Every structure is written in structure tokens, then in C-alpha cells.
Tab-separated table of C-alpha atoms in Angstrom:
chain	number	residue	atom	x	y	z
A	1	MET	CA	0.000	-0.001	-0.001
A	2	THR	CA	1.205	3.475	-0.707
A	3	ALA	CA	1.610	5.950	2.133
A	4	PHE	CA	-1.102	8.144	0.575
A	5	PHE	CA	-3.613	5.273	0.509
A	6	VAL	CA	-2.833	4.322	4.124
A	7	ARG	CA	-3.275	7.935	5.270
A	8	ARG	CA	-6.528	8.215	3.323
A	9	LYS	CA	-7.870	4.974	4.775
A	10	ALA	CA	-6.762	6.023	8.302
A	11	GLY	CA	-8.481	9.380	7.757
A	12	ARG	CA	-11.755	7.633	6.868
A	13	LEU	CA	-11.457	5.391	9.914
A	14	ALA	CA	-10.779	8.407	12.145
A	15	SER	CA	-13.848	10.160	10.691
A	16	LEU	CA	-15.980	7.085	11.306
A	17	VAL	CA	-14.748	6.785	14.903
A	18	LEU	CA	-15.242	10.508	15.508
A	19	SER	CA	-18.763	10.350	14.051
A	20	SER	CA	-19.618	7.473	16.389
A	21	VAL	CA	-18.255	9.387	19.370
A	22	LEU	CA	-20.230	12.490	18.336
A	23	VAL	CA	-23.463	10.479	18.356
A	24	LEU	CA	-22.705	9.057	21.806
A	25	ALA	CA	-21.677	12.442	23.200
A	26	GLN	CA	-24.759	14.187	21.816
A	27	ALA	CA	-26.892	11.725	23.741
A	28	ALA	CA	-25.012	12.600	26.932
A	29	VAL	CA	-25.121	16.379	26.706
A	30	PRO	CA	-28.720	17.652	26.645
A	31	THR	CA	-29.471	16.870	30.268
A	32	LEU	CA	-26.486	17.524	32.451
A	33	ALA	CA	-26.431	17.049	36.183
A	34	PRO	CA	-29.064	18.806	38.301
A	35	THR	CA	-27.979	21.983	40.046
A	36	GLY	CA	-28.999	24.010	43.074
A	37	ALA	CA	-31.862	22.645	45.169
A	38	GLU	CA	-32.388	19.710	42.797
A	39	ALA	CA	-28.845	18.495	43.407
A	40	GLN	CA	-29.218	18.832	47.179
A	41	ALA	CA	-32.531	16.949	47.440
A	42	ILE	CA	-31.865	13.397	48.608
A	43	PRO	CA	-34.781	10.967	48.807
A	44	ALA	CA	-35.576	9.556	52.254
A	45	GLY	CA	-33.554	6.439	53.006
A	46	TYR	CA	-30.942	7.229	50.358
A	47	SER	CA	-27.433	8.358	51.114
A	48	ARG	CA	-24.952	9.740	48.652
A	49	PRO	CA	-22.017	7.506	47.779
A	50	ALA	CA	-18.671	8.549	49.238
A	51	PRO	CA	-16.812	10.944	46.936
A	52	ILE	CA	-14.228	9.537	44.559
A	53	ILE	CA	-10.774	10.987	45.216
A	54	VAL	CA	-9.118	12.117	41.975
A	55	ARG	CA	-5.329	12.354	41.917
A	56	ASN	CA	-3.161	12.946	38.860
A	57	ASP	CA	-5.733	12.358	36.128
A	58	PRO	CA	-4.321	13.119	32.645
A	59	GLY	CA	-7.774	13.274	30.996
A	60	GLY	CA	-8.770	11.221	27.985
A	61	ASP	CA	-11.717	10.822	25.649
A	62	VAL	CA	-14.235	13.671	26.098
A	63	GLY	CA	-17.279	11.642	24.981
A	64	ALA	CA	-16.468	8.776	27.337
A	65	ARG	CA	-15.849	11.219	30.198
A	66	ALA	CA	-19.151	13.011	29.532
A	67	ASN	CA	-20.984	9.678	29.711
A	68	LYS	CA	-19.177	8.742	32.933
A	69	ILE	CA	-19.987	12.102	34.530
A	70	ARG	CA	-23.645	11.788	33.589
A	71	ALA	CA	-23.820	8.339	35.234
A	72	MET	CA	-22.054	9.720	38.308
A	73	ALA	CA	-24.483	12.646	38.528
A	74	ASP	CA	-27.464	10.298	38.166
A	75	SER	CA	-26.178	8.216	41.092
A	76	GLY	CA	-25.325	11.219	43.283
A	77	GLN	CA	-21.594	10.502	43.020
A	78	SER	CA	-19.195	13.404	43.513
A	79	VAL	CA	-15.433	13.821	43.349
A	80	GLU	CA	-12.738	15.456	45.399
A	81	ILE	CA	-9.932	16.624	43.119
A	82	ARG	CA	-6.781	16.476	45.234
A	83	GLY	CA	-4.085	16.001	42.569
A	84	ALA	CA	-3.213	17.272	39.100
A	85	CYS	CA	-6.207	17.287	36.753
A	86	TYR	CA	-5.744	17.850	33.036
A	87	SER	CA	-7.842	17.894	29.905
A	88	ALA	CA	-11.079	15.849	30.170
A	89	CYS	CA	-10.525	15.455	33.939
A	90	THR	CA	-11.484	19.126	34.305
A	91	MET	CA	-15.028	18.208	33.262
A	92	TYR	CA	-15.538	16.919	36.821
A	93	LEU	CA	-15.635	20.568	37.944
A	94	GLY	CA	-19.340	20.840	37.116
A	95	LEU	CA	-20.355	17.653	38.919
A	96	PRO	CA	-22.707	18.581	41.807
A	97	GLY	CA	-21.180	18.185	45.258
A	98	SER	CA	-17.626	18.023	43.962
A	99	CYS	CA	-14.753	20.022	45.386
A	100	ILE	CA	-11.110	20.837	44.748
A	101	SER	CA	-7.965	21.432	46.773
A	102	ARG	CA	-6.449	24.889	46.639
A	103	ASN	CA	-2.977	23.649	45.633
A	104	VAL	CA	-4.058	21.426	42.708
A	105	GLN	CA	-3.001	22.311	39.153
A	106	PHE	CA	-5.613	22.122	36.380
A	107	GLY	CA	-4.709	22.031	32.687
A	108	PHE	CA	-7.058	23.164	29.905
A	109	HIS	CA	-6.529	22.980	26.134
A	110	ARG	CA	-8.325	22.891	22.813
A	111	PRO	CA	-10.392	19.862	21.888
A	112	SER	CA	-8.529	17.632	19.440
A	113	PHE	CA	-8.506	14.162	17.963
A	114	TYR	CA	-5.492	12.599	19.704
A	115	GLY	CA	-3.606	15.881	19.333
A	116	ALA	CA	-4.697	16.624	15.757
A	117	ALA	CA	-6.646	19.811	15.097
A	118	LEU	CA	-10.355	19.387	14.420
A	119	ALA	CA	-12.445	20.814	11.605
A	120	PRO	CA	-14.191	24.056	12.680
A	121	ASP	CA	-17.612	22.421	13.221
A	122	GLN	CA	-16.087	19.587	15.269
A	123	PHE	CA	-13.966	22.082	17.239
A	124	GLU	CA	-17.092	24.063	18.115
A	125	PHE	CA	-19.103	20.956	18.990
A	126	TRP	CA	-16.462	19.487	21.315
A	127	SER	CA	-15.685	22.886	22.871
A	128	ARG	CA	-19.353	23.167	23.810
A	129	ILE	CA	-19.439	19.614	25.220
A	130	ILE	CA	-16.474	20.397	27.456
A	131	ALA	CA	-17.754	23.837	28.477
A	132	ALA	CA	-21.178	22.423	29.367
A	133	HIS	CA	-19.464	20.597	32.232
A	134	TYR	CA	-18.081	23.789	33.797
A	135	PRO	CA	-19.712	26.264	36.166
A	136	PRO	CA	-20.605	29.593	34.460
A	137	ALA	CA	-17.463	31.666	35.200
A	138	LEU	CA	-15.121	28.862	34.138
A	139	ARG	CA	-17.299	28.107	31.099
A	140	ASN	CA	-17.000	31.736	29.974
A	141	TRP	CA	-13.203	31.693	30.359
A	142	TYR	CA	-12.867	28.398	28.502
A	143	LEU	CA	-15.024	29.472	25.564
A	144	ALA	CA	-13.283	32.863	25.302
A	145	GLN	CA	-9.706	31.724	25.887
A	146	GLY	CA	-8.905	28.192	27.091
A	147	ARG	CA	-10.222	26.289	24.101
A	148	TYR	CA	-7.848	27.998	21.679
A	149	SER	CA	-4.583	26.725	23.133
A	150	ALA	CA	-2.885	23.571	21.826
A	151	ARG	CA	-0.712	23.583	24.959
A	152	LEU	CA	-2.046	23.195	28.477
A	153	GLN	CA	-3.200	26.440	30.037
A	154	MET	CA	-2.609	25.975	33.751
A	155	LEU	CA	-4.908	27.297	36.467
A	156	SER	CA	-4.472	26.583	40.154
A	157	GLY	CA	-7.129	25.320	42.494
A	158	ALA	CA	-6.948	28.710	44.235
A	159	GLN	CA	-7.762	30.490	40.948
A	160	LEU	CA	-10.712	28.168	40.332
A	161	ILE	CA	-11.964	28.643	43.893
A	162	ASP	CA	-11.934	32.392	43.166
A	163	LEU	CA	-14.158	31.589	40.145
A	164	GLY	CA	-16.678	29.873	42.426
A	165	ILE	CA	-15.557	26.223	42.468
A	166	ARG	CA	-16.096	24.675	45.923
A	167	GLU	CA	-12.998	24.076	48.041
A	168	CYS	CA	-12.642	20.702	49.802
A	169	ALA	CA	-12.632	20.861	53.572
């Protein structure tokens, strides 16, 4: 096979995989976790699961993370972010009941396909998926600035706490 043919075939496969992920992610986005009083209401006889402690999470697939976060929100699961949190890990920041440590480093960057730039419509779609998992002030920053960087843009837990993210006790 020629290199051109292999690249072309790989490009088609990547498009097929990305299209499948888009379909799965679209199903996960419309109804994100409840907020405010809804998130605090716990049915009688039900207790929230203990928070998951997140330490040194490098991120990963945005669609898979969105699905995981939705399942966690549905079950009342929260997280405590106590170690470095990069890329898709930052999507935990919108999970009700979650908190962060002041000294943790968070890394934000543009959505990509394993590091490769996305087409404009895909870039916009995935940027919105990611941003939908952030509280309003962080969402605004990400859509205006964070999503345009190929390199990690670092924010500290203290900076995010100043933007309204809850600090762990």
C-alpha cells in the first residue's frame, strides 16, 4: 500500500470513529447534572455515595468522560480533586457536590482528535461539550480563551476557587 492510501484509509477510519463518538456524546449532553436545590434533594432512606478521590488524572476521551460524569451525577456520586487534573478530567468541575484542593493544578486545552486539530464544526461541537461541564465563570473563560490553546493552560485550584468552584474541607 502506498503511504497516501494508508493515510486516506486512516483518515476515513478516524472520521468514522469521531462520528460514532459524536453520536454518543450528543446523547449525553442535553441533560447535564441537576444543580441548586435539585442536586441537594436526597430521597428519604438514600445516602450519597462517598466521593471519589481524583489524583493525577491526565484526561482522555471527552465523549467517554461526559458519559461517565452523567452516570455519576445520576447516582449522586461526587469527586474530590486532590491531585493534578488535566484535559477531560477538568469536566468533573461541574459535577454537583464536587470540590477541589487549593494547591491542585488544572490544565485546559483545545479539543482535538489525539492531538490533531479538528475541523471548525467539530472544534465548536467538542468545545461546547467540554464547556457544558463547567460552572458559568469557568465556562465563559474556557469558551473565550482556554479552548484555543494547543498547549495546556494551567490554572491553580486557588484560581478556580476564586471563580466559584467549591474548596474541599
